[in-house]
XYZ file of C-alpha atoms in Angstrom:
553
model
C 106.165 90.749 104.177
C 104.366 91.668 100.941
C 102.502 89.213 98.693
C 105.247 89.535 96.096
C 107.944 88.608 98.629
C 105.879 85.688 99.890
C 105.838 84.311 96.360
C 109.609 84.603 96.034
C 109.809 88.050 94.424
C 111.602 91.219 95.366
C 111.602 94.655 93.793
C 114.882 93.772 92.087
C 113.635 90.418 90.785
C 110.405 91.065 88.933
C 110.040 87.625 87.296
C 109.565 84.143 88.746
C 112.386 81.674 88.066
C 110.247 79.665 85.642
C 109.226 82.636 83.500
C 110.538 82.916 79.929
C 110.788 86.599 78.910
C 109.213 87.959 75.769
C 110.645 87.071 72.326
C 112.668 90.299 72.043
C 115.035 88.947 74.717
C 114.971 85.278 73.709
C 114.093 83.596 70.436
C 111.225 81.107 70.186
C 113.663 78.216 69.769
C 115.573 79.180 72.933
C 112.328 79.569 74.864
C 110.984 76.190 73.792
C 114.307 74.518 74.588
C 114.407 75.853 78.118
C 110.761 74.961 78.633
C 111.343 71.393 77.508
C 114.250 71.081 79.927
C 112.052 72.284 82.747
C 109.206 70.030 81.661
C 106.619 72.814 81.340
C 104.820 74.180 78.293
C 104.569 77.879 77.443
C 100.900 77.902 78.486
C 101.699 76.311 81.842
C 104.435 78.870 82.454
C 102.080 81.713 81.586
C 99.482 80.382 84.029
C 102.147 80.243 86.752
C 103.051 83.862 86.034
C 99.427 84.990 86.113
C 98.858 83.285 89.467
C 102.053 84.730 90.941
C 101.377 88.327 89.946
C 100.625 90.593 92.906
C 100.676 94.182 91.638
C 99.517 97.098 93.761
C 99.926 99.611 90.933
C 99.751 99.661 87.160
C 103.463 100.501 87.009
C 104.390 97.378 88.998
C 102.191 95.251 86.761
C 103.783 96.619 83.588
C 107.297 96.002 84.931
C 106.264 92.511 86.000
C 105.159 91.548 82.501
C 107.784 93.216 80.308
C 110.728 93.856 82.679
C 110.608 97.612 81.988
C 108.235 100.491 82.618
C 109.114 102.195 79.323
C 107.178 101.691 76.117
C 108.795 98.996 73.981
C 109.897 99.717 70.425
C 108.164 96.481 69.367
C 104.433 97.010 68.848
C 103.785 93.292 69.409
C 105.419 93.465 72.846
C 103.254 96.442 73.825
C 100.142 94.601 72.681
C 101.042 91.481 74.696
C 101.618 93.599 77.791
C 98.236 95.283 77.344
C 96.612 91.862 77.021
C 97.929 90.899 80.448
C 97.621 94.212 82.278
C 94.272 95.639 81.082
C 92.598 92.510 79.712
C 92.874 93.455 76.048
C 90.959 90.775 74.150
C 88.994 89.786 77.273
C 87.241 93.063 78.133
C 84.864 93.901 75.311
C 85.212 97.674 75.727
C 89.041 97.771 75.534
C 90.170 98.113 71.899
C 93.534 98.057 70.136
C 93.083 99.005 66.477
C 96.139 98.130 64.385
C 96.650 100.175 61.206
C 99.450 101.082 58.806
C 100.123 104.669 57.763
C 102.948 105.358 55.302
C 104.296 101.796 55.767
C 104.509 102.402 59.564
C 102.578 100.034 61.818
C 100.533 101.748 64.511
C 98.125 100.692 67.217
C 95.291 102.869 68.485
C 94.506 101.993 72.114
C 91.230 103.272 73.595
C 88.159 102.419 75.663
C 85.155 102.364 73.359
C 82.734 103.781 75.938
C 84.824 106.940 76.426
C 86.094 107.697 72.915
C 84.471 110.332 70.723
C 84.092 108.538 67.412
C 83.865 111.683 65.291
C 87.205 113.003 66.616
C 88.983 109.673 66.141
C 87.575 109.294 62.632
C 88.800 112.772 61.718
C 92.299 111.973 63.004
C 92.456 108.620 61.217
C 91.125 110.133 58.008
C 93.986 112.632 58.027
C 96.574 109.905 58.658
C 95.354 107.730 55.773
C 96.785 110.250 53.293
C 100.334 109.745 54.562
C 103.021 108.216 52.336
C 106.542 106.995 53.254
C 107.958 110.262 51.903
C 105.947 112.228 54.471
C 107.623 110.336 57.319
C 111.245 110.912 56.311
C 111.846 113.068 59.402
C 110.547 110.328 61.728
C 107.078 108.942 62.311
C 106.644 110.301 65.834
C 107.730 113.795 64.845
C 105.509 113.809 61.759
C 102.442 112.536 63.561
C 102.809 114.898 66.515
C 103.823 118.107 64.745
C 102.132 117.814 61.372
C 99.454 115.228 60.826
C 97.290 114.840 63.941
C 94.674 117.622 63.786
C 93.880 117.756 67.487
C 94.593 120.315 70.193
C 95.345 118.181 73.245
C 98.103 115.715 72.308
C 100.996 114.604 74.557
C 104.115 112.478 74.145
C 104.345 109.848 76.893
C 107.197 107.361 77.333
C 105.935 105.324 80.337
C 103.454 102.590 79.506
C 101.805 102.768 82.944
C 101.044 106.479 82.430
C 99.553 105.728 79.029
C 97.321 103.007 80.483
C 96.131 105.310 83.271
C 95.250 108.055 80.785
C 93.410 105.638 78.487
C 91.411 104.209 81.381
C 90.408 107.781 82.250
C 89.023 108.255 78.731
C 91.888 109.318 76.453
C 93.187 107.520 73.355
C 96.802 106.473 72.728
C 98.581 105.886 69.409
C 101.549 103.490 69.598
C 104.047 103.601 66.705
C 106.211 100.625 65.823
C 109.871 101.463 66.369
C 109.169 104.367 68.742
C 109.494 104.377 72.538
C 106.900 107.089 72.984
C 103.160 107.091 72.470
C 100.885 109.955 71.449
C 98.039 110.405 73.927
C 95.027 112.342 72.627
C 92.213 113.760 74.736
C 89.161 112.289 73.023
C 87.079 111.827 76.175
C 83.311 111.815 76.165
C 81.865 110.892 79.572
C 78.236 109.986 80.200
C 76.890 113.203 81.695
C 73.631 114.668 82.912
C 72.756 118.310 82.538
C 73.392 120.640 85.515
C 70.269 120.763 87.669
C 69.426 122.565 90.885
C 70.497 120.366 93.827
C 67.557 119.078 95.867
C 69.241 119.817 99.229
C 70.066 123.470 98.447
C 67.076 124.843 96.612
C 66.436 128.597 96.557
C 63.403 130.664 95.599
C 65.523 133.078 93.573
C 68.946 132.383 92.172
C 70.850 130.120 89.817
C 69.327 126.743 88.963
C 72.514 124.996 87.912
C 74.268 122.495 90.130
C 77.276 120.237 90.014
C 77.234 116.952 88.110
C 79.317 113.781 88.328
C 81.862 115.080 85.795
C 84.863 116.929 87.229
C 85.535 119.124 84.183
C 81.934 120.355 84.139
C 82.072 121.257 87.838
C 85.351 123.134 87.473
C 83.926 125.050 84.505
C 80.834 126.083 86.488
C 83.063 127.649 89.165
C 85.459 129.198 86.635
C 82.480 130.866 84.989
C 81.747 132.706 88.243
C 85.351 133.486 89.244
C 87.242 135.021 86.338
C 90.252 135.613 88.503
C 93.708 134.863 87.067
C 94.765 133.698 90.521
C 92.118 130.941 90.601
C 94.100 127.703 90.571
C 92.903 124.144 90.009
C 95.517 121.547 90.958
C 94.899 118.017 89.710
C 95.877 114.948 91.731
C 95.127 111.251 91.473
C 94.096 109.195 94.492
C 93.951 105.417 94.715
C 96.321 102.792 93.362
C 93.548 101.106 91.397
C 90.841 103.742 90.878
C 93.200 106.659 90.067
C 90.358 109.020 90.962
C 90.864 112.606 89.798
C 90.849 115.039 92.725
C 91.093 118.783 92.124
C 92.346 121.271 94.725
C 90.904 124.753 94.083
C 91.901 128.089 95.622
C 92.766 131.693 94.749
C 96.529 131.977 94.928
C 96.884 135.517 96.282
C 94.087 135.199 98.873
C 94.350 131.748 100.420
C 96.634 130.801 103.300
C 99.488 128.957 101.561
C 100.265 126.923 104.686
C 96.753 125.547 104.593
C 97.013 124.688 100.901
C 100.317 122.896 101.479
C 98.783 120.905 104.347
C 95.811 119.795 102.243
C 98.048 118.968 99.288
C 100.345 116.869 101.475
C 97.364 114.975 102.886
C 96.076 114.194 99.393
C 99.421 113.047 98.011
C 100.096 110.897 101.079
C 96.886 108.868 100.725
C 97.908 105.253 100.120
C 94.757 103.243 99.438
C 93.578 100.969 96.668
C 90.823 103.379 95.661
C 88.039 105.793 96.595
C 85.066 104.631 94.482
C 82.720 106.554 96.806
C 84.665 109.711 95.944
C 84.121 112.729 98.219
C 83.171 111.002 101.475
C 86.102 108.589 101.377
C 88.360 111.488 100.398
C 87.131 113.486 103.406
C 87.835 110.616 105.797
C 91.303 110.150 104.306
C 92.390 113.774 104.726
C 90.478 114.839 107.866
C 90.630 111.586 109.857
C 88.101 112.643 112.463
C 87.519 109.091 113.706
C 84.149 108.587 115.392
C 83.316 112.294 115.629
C 79.733 112.617 114.283
C 80.045 116.343 113.491
C 81.177 117.347 109.988
C 84.540 119.125 109.910
C 84.097 120.089 106.253
C 81.187 121.538 104.354
C 79.571 119.955 101.312
C 77.866 121.924 98.593
C 76.366 121.120 95.210
C 75.900 124.767 94.220
C 78.596 126.481 92.085
C 77.723 129.933 93.463
C 78.196 128.755 97.071
C 81.555 127.151 96.285
C 82.689 130.244 94.363
C 81.787 132.552 97.274
C 83.712 130.383 99.744
C 86.777 130.267 97.493
C 86.573 134.065 97.267
C 86.631 134.176 101.077
C 89.981 132.405 101.019
C 88.921 128.821 101.588
C 89.982 125.644 99.825
C 87.618 123.522 97.731
C 88.121 119.875 96.790
C 86.481 118.493 93.662
C 86.315 114.734 93.197
C 85.470 113.105 89.895
C 82.176 111.110 89.839
C 80.774 113.195 92.724
C 78.319 116.126 92.448
C 79.376 117.424 95.879
C 82.353 119.690 96.558
C 84.229 119.746 99.869
C 84.872 123.186 101.411
C 87.358 123.648 104.245
C 87.949 124.910 106.819
C 84.419 125.306 108.126
C 82.692 126.112 111.411
C 79.516 125.062 113.185
C 77.863 128.365 112.262
C 78.912 128.076 108.606
C 76.966 124.825 108.435
C 73.873 126.659 109.694
C 73.785 129.126 106.785
C 71.957 128.735 103.486
C 72.195 130.395 100.076
C 68.564 131.564 100.334
C 69.511 134.085 103.046
C 71.863 135.846 100.638
C 69.275 135.889 97.863
C 66.941 138.109 99.912
C 67.331 141.607 101.337
C 69.492 142.061 104.422
C 66.433 142.369 106.683
C 64.609 139.335 105.298
C 67.837 137.373 105.119
C 68.441 138.054 108.819
C 64.868 137.008 109.615
C 65.267 133.732 107.722
C 68.571 133.126 109.469
C 66.998 133.580 112.907
C 64.133 131.261 112.025
C 66.668 128.674 110.958
C 68.680 129.120 114.159
C 65.519 128.628 116.232
C 64.729 125.451 114.301
C 68.240 124.087 114.889
C 68.020 124.985 118.586
C 64.658 123.202 118.801
C 66.047 120.095 117.120
C 68.752 119.950 119.781
C 67.184 121.032 123.067
C 63.368 121.084 122.804
C 62.772 117.421 123.668
C 65.304 117.212 126.547
C 63.899 120.440 128.069
C 60.316 119.176 127.855
C 61.280 115.854 129.398
C 63.141 117.688 132.186
C 60.072 119.845 133.008
C 57.844 116.774 133.037
C 60.152 114.817 135.340
C 60.690 117.845 137.628
C 57.478 119.914 137.514
C 58.831 122.139 140.299
C 61.140 123.699 137.716
C 58.232 124.919 135.570
C 57.303 128.624 135.807
C 53.659 129.355 136.505
C 53.179 130.556 132.939
C 54.216 127.133 131.637
C 51.961 125.085 133.872
C 50.164 123.655 130.834
C 53.312 121.780 129.767
C 53.236 118.080 130.495
C 51.102 115.075 129.589
C 47.483 115.240 130.757
C 47.241 111.447 130.819
C 49.703 108.656 131.398
C 50.642 106.294 128.602
C 51.380 102.585 128.778
C 55.035 103.173 127.815
C 57.532 105.311 129.801
C 58.303 108.723 128.326
C 61.962 107.977 127.532
C 60.921 104.782 125.728
C 58.350 106.799 123.740
C 61.008 109.277 122.661
C 63.441 106.543 121.655
C 60.788 104.644 119.693
C 59.672 107.791 117.859
C 63.291 108.807 117.153
C 64.006 105.452 115.566
C 60.631 105.556 113.804
C 61.406 108.934 112.212
C 64.803 107.628 111.092
C 63.160 104.543 109.633
C 60.588 106.717 107.873
C 63.344 108.934 106.439
C 65.255 105.937 105.090
C 62.066 104.446 103.672
C 61.312 107.748 101.914
C 64.736 107.667 100.228
C 64.148 104.161 98.859
C 60.465 104.594 98.008
C 59.581 105.381 94.360
C 58.309 108.938 93.957
C 54.685 108.023 93.035
C 54.390 106.008 96.275
C 56.114 108.497 98.606
C 52.920 110.474 99.342
C 51.012 107.312 100.162
C 53.772 106.174 102.511
C 53.709 109.554 104.292
C 49.953 109.301 104.848
C 50.331 105.806 106.238
C 53.070 106.898 108.644
C 51.347 110.117 109.785
C 47.712 108.987 110.035
C 47.660 105.266 110.581
C 50.770 104.816 112.731
C 50.871 108.129 114.631
C 47.164 108.621 115.217
C 46.435 105.008 116.135
C 49.455 104.869 118.478
C 48.049 107.860 120.395
C 44.477 106.566 120.483
C 45.538 103.168 121.801
C 47.392 104.869 124.667
C 50.881 103.796 123.645
C 52.079 107.377 123.128
C 51.264 110.796 124.553
C 50.038 113.525 122.220
C 52.696 115.983 123.343
C 55.515 113.525 122.672
C 54.390 113.201 119.052
C 53.932 116.981 118.759
C 57.362 117.970 120.090
C 59.041 115.180 118.187
C 57.485 116.551 114.977
C 58.764 120.057 115.800
C 62.258 118.700 116.464
C 62.167 116.725 113.193
C 61.170 119.875 111.294
C 64.084 121.713 112.879
C 66.432 118.941 111.782
C 65.171 119.086 108.196
C 65.527 122.897 108.248
C 69.248 122.499 109.006
C 71.086 123.399 105.766
C 73.796 120.775 106.291
C 72.396 117.262 106.152
C 75.410 115.929 108.063
C 74.960 118.540 110.807
C 71.280 117.609 111.189
C 72.146 113.942 111.686
C 74.855 114.800 114.229
C 72.444 117.024 116.168
C 70.013 114.107 116.355
C 72.656 111.937 118.026
C 73.350 114.669 120.609
C 69.600 115.019 121.244
C 69.347 111.301 121.984
C 72.264 111.558 124.401
C 70.676 114.502 126.224
C 67.350 112.659 126.471
C 69.027 109.667 128.079
C 71.031 111.912 130.443
C 67.875 113.760 131.563
C 65.904 110.551 132.078
C 68.671 109.100 134.295
C 70.116 112.111 136.137
C 67.412 114.779 135.763
C 68.483 118.429 135.915
C 72.189 117.769 136.606
C 72.273 115.407 133.640
C 70.940 118.141 131.345
C 73.378 120.785 132.629
C 76.396 118.499 132.501
C 75.374 117.139 129.101
C 74.999 120.578 127.499
C 78.259 121.800 129.066
C 80.159 118.733 127.872
C 78.632 119.178 124.413
C 79.834 122.801 124.134
C 83.310 121.981 125.486
C 83.596 119.052 123.101
C 82.701 121.236 120.108
C 85.149 123.884 121.320
C 87.983 121.360 121.231
C 87.193 120.349 117.632
C 89.406 121.806 114.911
C 88.715 122.126 111.214
C 92.190 122.371 109.698
C 93.578 124.320 112.636
C 90.508 126.563 112.830
C 88.223 126.694 115.856
C 84.962 124.869 115.182
C 82.853 127.297 117.259
C 84.438 130.482 115.884
C 83.435 133.343 116.307
C 81.614 132.311 119.518
C 84.741 130.628 120.932
C 87.143 132.421 120.674
C 84.719 135.316 120.759
C 84.853 137.889 117.960
C 82.084 140.477 118.294
C 82.272 141.804 114.733
C 82.310 138.344 113.185
C 79.533 137.146 115.510
C 77.374 140.020 114.323
C 77.910 138.859 110.731
C 76.805 135.371 111.809
C 73.638 136.478 113.597
C 72.612 138.999 110.925
C 72.868 138.916 107.147
C 74.737 142.176 106.674
C 74.442 144.237 103.473
C 77.102 143.387 100.914
C 78.704 146.822 100.859
C 79.272 146.776 104.639
C 81.250 143.495 104.561
C 84.612 145.013 103.748
C 86.859 142.222 105.044
C 87.063 138.460 104.726
C 86.609 136.260 107.823
C 89.757 136.314 109.938
C 89.703 132.628 110.891
C 90.687 131.743 107.301
C 94.047 133.466 107.904
C 93.929 134.856 104.376
C 96.866 136.698 102.852
C 94.536 139.452 101.627
C 91.614 140.207 103.944
C 90.350 143.266 102.080
C 87.197 142.902 99.990
C 87.046 146.567 98.974
C 89.685 149.245 98.535
C 90.038 151.498 101.549
C 88.466 154.924 101.231
C 90.998 157.721 101.371
């Protein structure tokens, strides 16, 4: 049972029995008479109504207070509803400016922090010249068609829609005697300039990156893809936050079934809000549970997002977030970086291999070393130098776990440490803690060395989420090797590969093109091929048009 039903309300009965409707239904004398009979004052009845209100959406709240979702012809009624629904008169930044133009009462409803004052002043200046003769054809018609000098103006008849638009930054003009409002796009969001994202820096290439403003991010991608088929669908998510979410794709390339599936997931989200934007949106549409591996890719670079959209993928923009979600994705996609495509094919391939080696080291270097130390009979003669030359006071597995947690703690401390102090903190961690721990015999030199190599491999992973997931798998393999030895390592790695094989990113294999194997696509993964030799889009996207270049006759 809902909160409204618990308080004696149903969808058909939107008012409590004690509530006296607004004056347009009953006169003040009738209201006072009924109140006296019930022994309650108007203020007491209003307090009862405020306490009883349980509204999941703005539309329900509007209907609760004025018995209708439409805009009332009485300007006073609209103002009273706004006072109850959006806190007009209580919130300092919510304004309702009442003015008269040509003997017609109007009310300008806006949020002061979003409104562009110069645009509003220009509109109001134009309206001050109106006379009753100018409004003979109707105030709404005259304002909309003739006297509001602004490009983006809409007629809206539902009060809940008007409130949602105003809370997103627009301004609304209510006209006494009209059941429609004029909503004007006068938004001006606080915005920072596009800067190169810190996680995806390149030596050569564009230095712009996404910001927290959705319109800016969409424009940065549109600038790179001047394709008439590029489509940006707008949706709102969250009953209370009404967060703007944009679905982007190229209409004649993308798999329409995939677009429909993503759209259905977005529209079916029923939650009070997603104030954390992209990450909460990802969890709502992917629903991967406790799976640590990312099933979508994040990017803050417009050129990366544009190239993926051109491959036939879907991008999700979320307002207030500088990251864009790209799907579907694969494990090997998450291992690639924009820098590889900013160099020649040969150097790009070299950088890609170095990155692959670093990722491999972050996953398997420590478990392999621990396995060779526990079972020295497995070491080839050429690797006889591997292994600690002296025993430490702490078991090896405990050393690894302590250093793993120490590196994580150091990483979190670096995030929260002010920039001028970050270098000092690094020196303290590297020299004082690491060096002293080795000299006192708590740790072995090789444990610190290999842990540092594995940490470097994790930081070289382009996807931050993938690096964290690989760390969890490394911990699991370390524990398996310390308990079961060689069989633990073999079974652990096999289970890891099978588990990744069973993962799906929107009906696409997570380990493609390794499983299922595709030789041509695997070659494109292992080597950065020249642009003119990549004549087709990846097949796992199931694109409607796979051809990048026209076929040679």
